């Protein structure tokens, strides 16, 4: 997949390893599927992403589009919920 001299690199080749990304891949049966996780490797063959379900390789010829995405927000429980306490009857 080496391009001509001066040809820009595919966008995934510019991503730093460890960054969180989403990659949209073309499926054999038609349509698309997204792979979301942290980038483990990127080269002319495609990308390797660590997802919640494990490592996923997306071949370069299947990558439709991709981008860097922010880390998910930290969950702190339902909004407006009172902290859980144990009451004593005092009897």
mmCIF file of N, CA and C in Angstrom:
data_model
loop_
_atom_site.group_PDB
_atom_site.id
_atom_site.type_symbol
_atom_site.label_atom_id
_atom_site.label_comp_id
_atom_site.label_asym_id
_atom_site.label_seq_id
_atom_site.Cartn_x
_atom_site.Cartn_y
_atom_site.Cartn_z
ATOM 1 N N UNK A 1 0.816 -1.190 0.000
ATOM 2 C CA UNK A 1 0.000 0.000 0.000
ATOM 3 C C UNK A 1 0.859 1.252 0.000
ATOM 4 N N UNK A 2 2.098 1.128 -0.278
ATOM 5 C CA UNK A 2 2.966 2.298 -0.357
ATOM 6 C C UNK A 2 2.504 3.188 -1.496
ATOM 7 N N UNK A 3 2.335 4.474 -1.185
ATOM 8 C CA UNK A 3 1.891 5.424 -2.197
ATOM 9 C C UNK A 3 3.074 6.027 -2.934
ATOM 10 N N UNK A 4 2.742 6.926 -3.818
ATOM 11 C CA UNK A 4 3.756 7.649 -4.561
ATOM 12 C C UNK A 4 4.471 8.624 -3.623
ATOM 13 N N UNK A 5 5.725 8.950 -3.925
ATOM 14 C CA UNK A 5 6.431 9.943 -3.101
ATOM 15 C C UNK A 5 5.633 11.239 -3.033
ATOM 16 N N UNK A 6 5.528 11.805 -1.845
ATOM 17 C CA UNK A 6 4.783 13.045 -1.661
ATOM 18 C C UNK A 6 3.303 12.832 -1.424
ATOM 19 N N UNK A 7 2.822 11.601 -1.598
ATOM 20 C CA UNK A 7 1.409 11.310 -1.349
ATOM 21 C C UNK A 7 1.170 11.318 0.159
ATOM 22 N N UNK A 8 0.078 11.956 0.623
ATOM 23 C CA UNK A 8 -0.153 12.016 2.069
ATOM 24 C C UNK A 8 -0.424 10.628 2.658
ATOM 25 N N UNK A 9 -0.022 10.457 3.920
ATOM 26 C CA UNK A 9 -0.279 9.205 4.624
ATOM 27 C C UNK A 9 -1.771 9.070 4.902
ATOM 28 N N UNK A 10 -2.277 7.841 4.967
ATOM 29 C CA UNK A 10 -3.659 7.666 5.425
ATOM 30 C C UNK A 10 -3.787 8.241 6.837
ATOM 31 N N UNK A 11 -4.949 8.760 7.167
ATOM 32 C CA UNK A 11 -5.134 9.452 8.442
ATOM 33 C C UNK A 11 -4.719 8.588 9.630
ATOM 34 N N UNK A 12 -4.997 7.294 9.586
ATOM 35 C CA UNK A 12 -4.659 6.445 10.743
ATOM 36 C C UNK A 12 -3.156 6.316 10.958
ATOM 37 N N UNK A 13 -2.360 6.579 9.957
ATOM 38 C CA UNK A 13 -0.895 6.515 10.117
ATOM 39 C C UNK A 13 -0.356 7.707 10.903
ATOM 40 N N UNK A 14 -1.177 8.742 11.078
ATOM 41 C CA UNK A 14 -0.747 9.937 11.808
ATOM 42 C C UNK A 14 -1.182 9.900 13.276
ATOM 43 N N UNK A 15 -2.006 8.908 13.658
ATOM 44 C CA UNK A 15 -2.497 8.819 15.036
ATOM 45 C C UNK A 15 -1.415 8.302 15.976
ATOM 46 N N UNK A 16 -1.271 8.910 17.164
ATOM 47 C CA UNK A 16 -0.307 8.397 18.136
ATOM 48 C C UNK A 16 -0.815 7.098 18.776
ATOM 49 N N UNK A 17 0.076 6.157 18.987
ATOM 50 C CA UNK A 17 -0.272 4.899 19.643
ATOM 51 C C UNK A 17 -0.804 5.204 21.046
ATOM 52 N N UNK A 18 -1.869 4.518 21.438
ATOM 53 C CA UNK A 18 -2.462 4.704 22.753
ATOM 54 C C UNK A 18 -3.661 5.631 22.773
ATOM 55 N N UNK A 19 -3.847 6.400 21.705
ATOM 56 C CA UNK A 19 -4.960 7.346 21.647
ATOM 57 C C UNK A 19 -6.265 6.578 21.420
ATOM 58 N N UNK A 20 -7.384 7.124 21.879
ATOM 59 C CA UNK A 20 -8.692 6.486 21.689
ATOM 60 C C UNK A 20 -9.233 6.897 20.317
ATOM 61 N N UNK A 21 -9.665 5.905 19.548
ATOM 62 C CA UNK A 21 -10.120 6.150 18.177
ATOM 63 C C UNK A 21 -11.410 5.387 17.886
ATOM 64 N N UNK A 22 -12.085 5.813 16.843
ATOM 65 C CA UNK A 22 -13.178 5.040 16.266
ATOM 66 C C UNK A 22 -12.859 4.872 14.791
ATOM 67 N N UNK A 23 -12.990 3.637 14.308
ATOM 68 C CA UNK A 23 -12.700 3.316 12.911
ATOM 69 C C UNK A 23 -13.947 2.673 12.316
ATOM 70 N N UNK A 24 -14.461 3.244 11.230
ATOM 71 C CA UNK A 24 -15.602 2.652 10.534
ATOM 72 C C UNK A 24 -15.061 1.734 9.452
ATOM 73 N N UNK A 25 -15.476 0.455 9.529
ATOM 74 C CA UNK A 25 -14.985 -0.532 8.564
ATOM 75 C C UNK A 25 -16.117 -1.020 7.668
ATOM 76 N N UNK A 26 -15.754 -1.332 6.436
ATOM 77 C CA UNK A 26 -16.705 -1.901 5.479
ATOM 78 C C UNK A 26 -16.853 -3.390 5.779
ATOM 79 N N UNK A 27 -18.085 -3.878 5.794
ATOM 80 C CA UNK A 27 -18.348 -5.293 6.040
ATOM 81 C C UNK A 27 -18.484 -6.051 4.722
ATOM 82 N N UNK A 28 -18.118 -7.337 4.727
ATOM 83 C CA UNK A 28 -18.218 -8.173 3.529
ATOM 84 C C UNK A 28 -19.643 -8.214 2.994
ATOM 85 N N UNK A 29 -20.622 -8.294 3.901
ATOM 86 C CA UNK A 29 -22.015 -8.424 3.494
ATOM 87 C C UNK A 29 -22.661 -7.088 3.146
ATOM 88 N N UNK A 30 -21.868 -6.038 3.166
ATOM 89 C CA UNK A 30 -22.377 -4.700 2.897
ATOM 90 C C UNK A 30 -22.603 -3.967 4.200
ATOM 91 N N UNK A 31 -22.614 -2.689 4.157
ATOM 92 C CA UNK A 31 -22.795 -1.893 5.358
ATOM 93 C C UNK A 31 -21.473 -1.633 6.061
ATOM 94 N N UNK A 32 -21.598 -1.122 7.269
ATOM 95 C CA UNK A 32 -20.429 -0.707 8.043
ATOM 96 C C UNK A 32 -20.560 -1.134 9.497
ATOM 97 N N UNK A 33 -19.442 -1.156 10.184
ATOM 98 C CA UNK A 33 -19.387 -1.438 11.619
ATOM 99 C C UNK A 33 -18.283 -0.574 12.206
ATOM 100 N N UNK A 34 -18.514 -0.070 13.416
ATOM 101 C CA UNK A 34 -17.522 0.773 14.077
ATOM 102 C C UNK A 34 -16.699 -0.022 15.075
ATOM 103 N N UNK A 35 -15.412 0.278 15.120
ATOM 104 C CA UNK A 35 -14.489 -0.296 16.098
ATOM 105 C C UNK A 35 -14.006 0.869 16.954
ATOM 106 N N UNK A 36 -14.292 0.791 18.272
ATOM 107 C CA UNK A 36 -13.964 1.871 19.196
ATOM 108 C C UNK A 36 -13.015 1.352 20.264
ATOM 109 N N UNK A 37 -11.921 2.059 20.473
ATOM 110 C CA UNK A 37 -10.978 1.661 21.507
ATOM 111 C C UNK A 37 -9.662 2.402 21.387
ATOM 112 N N UNK A 38 -8.642 1.852 22.044
ATOM 113 C CA UNK A 38 -7.315 2.482 22.042
ATOM 114 C C UNK A 38 -6.428 1.853 20.972
ATOM 115 N N UNK A 39 -5.749 2.706 20.240
ATOM 116 C CA UNK A 39 -4.893 2.284 19.146
ATOM 117 C C UNK A 39 -3.643 1.580 19.666
ATOM 118 N N UNK A 40 -3.456 0.339 19.227
ATOM 119 C CA UNK A 40 -2.270 -0.431 19.601
ATOM 120 C C UNK A 40 -1.199 -0.385 18.523
ATOM 121 N N UNK A 41 -1.616 -0.323 17.256
ATOM 122 C CA UNK A 41 -0.669 -0.301 16.141
ATOM 123 C C UNK A 41 -1.364 0.265 14.912
ATOM 124 N N UNK A 42 -0.575 0.898 14.051
ATOM 125 C CA UNK A 42 -1.076 1.430 12.786
ATOM 126 C C UNK A 42 0.053 1.377 11.773
ATOM 127 N N UNK A 43 -0.234 0.751 10.625
ATOM 128 C CA UNK A 43 0.762 0.689 9.561
ATOM 129 C C UNK A 43 0.038 0.613 8.225
ATOM 130 N N UNK A 44 0.781 0.338 7.163
ATOM 131 C CA UNK A 44 0.177 0.287 5.834
ATOM 132 C C UNK A 44 -0.870 -0.813 5.707
ATOM 133 N N UNK A 45 -0.812 -1.820 6.588
ATOM 134 C CA UNK A 45 -1.770 -2.924 6.536
ATOM 135 C C UNK A 45 -3.086 -2.604 7.224
ATOM 136 N N UNK A 46 -3.138 -1.566 8.046
ATOM 137 C CA UNK A 46 -4.360 -1.212 8.756
ATOM 138 C C UNK A 46 -4.072 -0.822 10.189
ATOM 139 N N UNK A 47 -5.071 -1.058 11.070
ATOM 140 C CA UNK A 47 -4.931 -0.672 12.477
ATOM 141 C C UNK A 47 -5.277 -1.848 13.388
ATOM 142 N N UNK A 48 -4.702 -1.813 14.584
ATOM 143 C CA UNK A 48 -5.022 -2.765 15.636
ATOM 144 C C UNK A 48 -5.531 -1.938 16.806
ATOM 145 N N UNK A 49 -6.772 -2.232 17.246
ATOM 146 C CA UNK A 49 -7.432 -1.449 18.278
ATOM 147 C C UNK A 49 -7.810 -2.363 19.439
ATOM 148 N N UNK A 50 -7.535 -1.922 20.664
ATOM 149 C CA UNK A 50 -7.953 -2.641 21.868
ATOM 150 C C UNK A 50 -9.340 -2.146 22.238
ATOM 151 N N UNK A 51 -10.355 -3.018 22.064
ATOM 152 C CA UNK A 51 -11.737 -2.674 22.374
ATOM 153 C C UNK A 51 -12.134 -3.331 23.693
ATOM 154 N N UNK A 52 -13.361 -3.109 24.137
ATOM 155 C CA UNK A 52 -13.856 -3.768 25.355
ATOM 156 C C UNK A 52 -13.890 -5.279 25.194
ATOM 157 N N UNK A 53 -14.013 -5.752 23.964
ATOM 158 C CA UNK A 53 -14.112 -7.188 23.690
ATOM 159 C C UNK A 53 -12.772 -7.822 23.324
ATOM 160 N N UNK A 54 -11.710 -7.041 23.342
ATOM 161 C CA UNK A 54 -10.393 -7.560 22.983
ATOM 162 C C UNK A 54 -9.813 -6.805 21.801
ATOM 163 N N UNK A 55 -8.748 -7.343 21.246
ATOM 164 C CA UNK A 55 -8.073 -6.687 20.127
ATOM 165 C C UNK A 55 -8.833 -6.913 18.827
ATOM 166 N N UNK A 56 -8.888 -5.863 18.019
ATOM 167 C CA UNK A 56 -9.535 -5.962 16.718
ATOM 168 C C UNK A 56 -8.659 -5.351 15.641
ATOM 169 N N UNK A 57 -8.365 -6.129 14.605
ATOM 170 C CA UNK A 57 -7.577 -5.633 13.473
ATOM 171 C C UNK A 57 -8.522 -5.222 12.357
ATOM 172 N N UNK A 58 -8.313 -4.030 11.828
ATOM 173 C CA UNK A 58 -9.085 -3.557 10.683
ATOM 174 C C UNK A 58 -8.109 -3.376 9.533
ATOM 175 N N UNK A 59 -8.229 -4.224 8.483
ATOM 176 C CA UNK A 59 -7.332 -4.089 7.333
ATOM 177 C C UNK A 59 -7.524 -2.745 6.630
ATOM 178 N N UNK A 60 -6.458 -2.226 6.074
ATOM 179 C CA UNK A 60 -6.478 -0.916 5.425
ATOM 180 C C UNK A 60 -7.553 -0.824 4.348
ATOM 181 N N UNK A 61 -7.740 -1.892 3.572
ATOM 182 C CA UNK A 61 -8.719 -1.820 2.483
ATOM 183 C C UNK A 61 -10.162 -1.856 2.975
ATOM 184 N N UNK A 62 -10.361 -2.063 4.286
ATOM 185 C CA UNK A 62 -11.709 -2.067 4.880
ATOM 186 C C UNK A 62 -12.020 -0.773 5.621
ATOM 187 N N UNK A 63 -11.010 0.076 5.836
ATOM 188 C CA UNK A 63 -11.224 1.316 6.580
ATOM 189 C C UNK A 63 -11.930 2.325 5.686
ATOM 190 N N UNK A 64 -13.143 2.721 6.116
ATOM 191 C CA UNK A 64 -13.899 3.732 5.376
ATOM 192 C C UNK A 64 -13.539 5.129 5.875
ATOM 193 N N UNK A 65 -13.436 5.255 7.195
ATOM 194 C CA UNK A 65 -13.126 6.532 7.820
ATOM 195 C C UNK A 65 -12.754 6.270 9.272
ATOM 196 N N UNK A 66 -12.110 7.208 9.893
ATOM 197 C CA UNK A 66 -11.773 7.066 11.300
ATOM 198 C C UNK A 66 -11.399 8.408 11.884
ATOM 199 N N UNK A 67 -11.433 8.473 13.215
ATOM 200 C CA UNK A 67 -11.036 9.721 13.868
ATOM 201 C C UNK A 67 -10.646 9.448 15.310
ATOM 202 N N UNK A 68 -9.935 10.405 15.884
ATOM 203 C CA UNK A 68 -9.584 10.381 17.301
ATOM 204 C C UNK A 68 -10.815 10.851 18.074
ATOM 205 N N UNK A 69 -11.113 10.167 19.187
ATOM 206 C CA UNK A 69 -12.262 10.538 20.012
ATOM 207 C C UNK A 69 -11.805 10.725 21.457
ATOM 208 N N UNK A 70 -12.552 11.526 22.230
ATOM 209 C CA UNK A 70 -12.162 11.751 23.622
ATOM 210 C C UNK A 70 -12.408 10.520 24.487
ATOM 211 N N UNK A 71 -11.743 10.488 25.623
ATOM 212 C CA UNK A 71 -11.972 9.438 26.605
ATOM 213 C C UNK A 71 -13.406 9.566 27.117
ATOM 214 N N UNK A 72 -14.026 8.443 27.517
ATOM 215 C CA UNK A 72 -15.393 8.537 28.038
ATOM 216 C C UNK A 72 -15.400 9.266 29.376
ATOM 217 N N UNK A 73 -16.531 9.913 29.703
ATOM 218 C CA UNK A 73 -16.608 10.595 30.993
ATOM 219 C C UNK A 73 -16.604 9.581 32.134
ATOM 220 N N UNK A 74 -16.159 10.024 33.292
ATOM 221 C CA UNK A 74 -16.148 9.170 34.474
ATOM 222 C C UNK A 74 -17.565 9.127 35.035
ATOM 223 N N UNK A 75 -18.084 7.914 35.234
ATOM 224 C CA UNK A 75 -19.441 7.756 35.771
ATOM 225 C C UNK A 75 -19.412 7.950 37.278
ATOM 226 N N UNK A 76 -20.394 8.733 37.778
ATOM 227 C CA UNK A 76 -20.448 9.009 39.206
ATOM 228 C C UNK A 76 -21.789 8.621 39.819
ATOM 229 N N UNK A 77 -22.610 7.876 39.133
ATOM 230 C CA UNK A 77 -23.913 7.487 39.659
ATOM 231 C C UNK A 77 -24.997 8.403 39.141
ATOM 232 N N UNK A 78 -26.253 8.078 39.448
ATOM 233 C CA UNK A 78 -27.376 8.873 38.954
ATOM 234 C C UNK A 78 -27.349 10.299 39.497
ATOM 235 N N UNK A 79 -27.737 11.238 38.666
ATOM 236 C CA UNK A 79 -27.775 12.640 39.085
ATOM 237 C C UNK A 79 -28.840 12.825 40.157
ATOM 238 N N UNK A 80 -28.530 13.587 41.180
ATOM 239 C CA UNK A 80 -29.483 13.892 42.229
ATOM 240 C C UNK A 80 -29.686 12.793 43.255
ATOM 241 N N UNK A 81 -28.980 11.678 43.122
ATOM 242 C CA UNK A 81 -29.133 10.586 44.074
ATOM 243 C C UNK A 81 -28.423 10.932 45.371
ATOM 244 N N UNK A 82 -29.082 10.648 46.462
ATOM 245 C CA UNK A 82 -28.465 10.872 47.776
ATOM 246 C C UNK A 82 -27.462 9.774 48.067
ATOM 247 N N UNK A 83 -26.396 10.079 48.774
ATOM 248 C CA UNK A 83 -25.440 9.028 49.137
ATOM 249 C C UNK A 83 -26.128 7.955 49.968
ATOM 250 N N UNK A 84 -25.725 6.716 49.811
ATOM 251 C CA UNK A 84 -26.309 5.601 50.537
ATOM 252 C C UNK A 84 -25.775 5.603 51.966
ATOM 253 N N UNK A 85 -26.703 5.610 52.932
ATOM 254 C CA UNK A 85 -26.319 5.560 54.343
ATOM 255 C C UNK A 85 -27.136 4.487 55.043
ATOM 256 N N UNK A 86 -26.638 4.001 56.125
ATOM 257 C CA UNK A 86 -27.357 3.030 56.926
ATOM 258 C C UNK A 86 -27.867 3.745 58.164
ATOM 259 N N UNK A 87 -29.185 3.736 58.331
ATOM 260 C CA UNK A 87 -29.788 4.414 59.496
ATOM 261 C C UNK A 87 -29.879 3.447 60.665
ATOM 262 N N UNK A 88 -29.710 3.963 61.834
ATOM 263 C CA UNK A 88 -29.843 3.181 63.056
ATOM 264 C C UNK A 88 -31.173 3.512 63.699
ATOM 265 N N UNK A 89 -31.871 2.512 64.183
ATOM 266 C CA UNK A 89 -33.180 2.756 64.801
ATOM 267 C C UNK A 89 -33.042 3.413 66.166
ATOM 268 N N UNK A 90 -31.907 3.283 66.800
ATOM 269 C CA UNK A 90 -31.693 3.899 68.095
ATOM 270 C C UNK A 90 -32.435 3.213 69.222
ATOM 271 N N UNK A 91 -33.014 2.063 69.000
ATOM 272 C CA UNK A 91 -33.739 1.370 70.072
ATOM 273 C C UNK A 91 -32.877 0.437 70.829
#
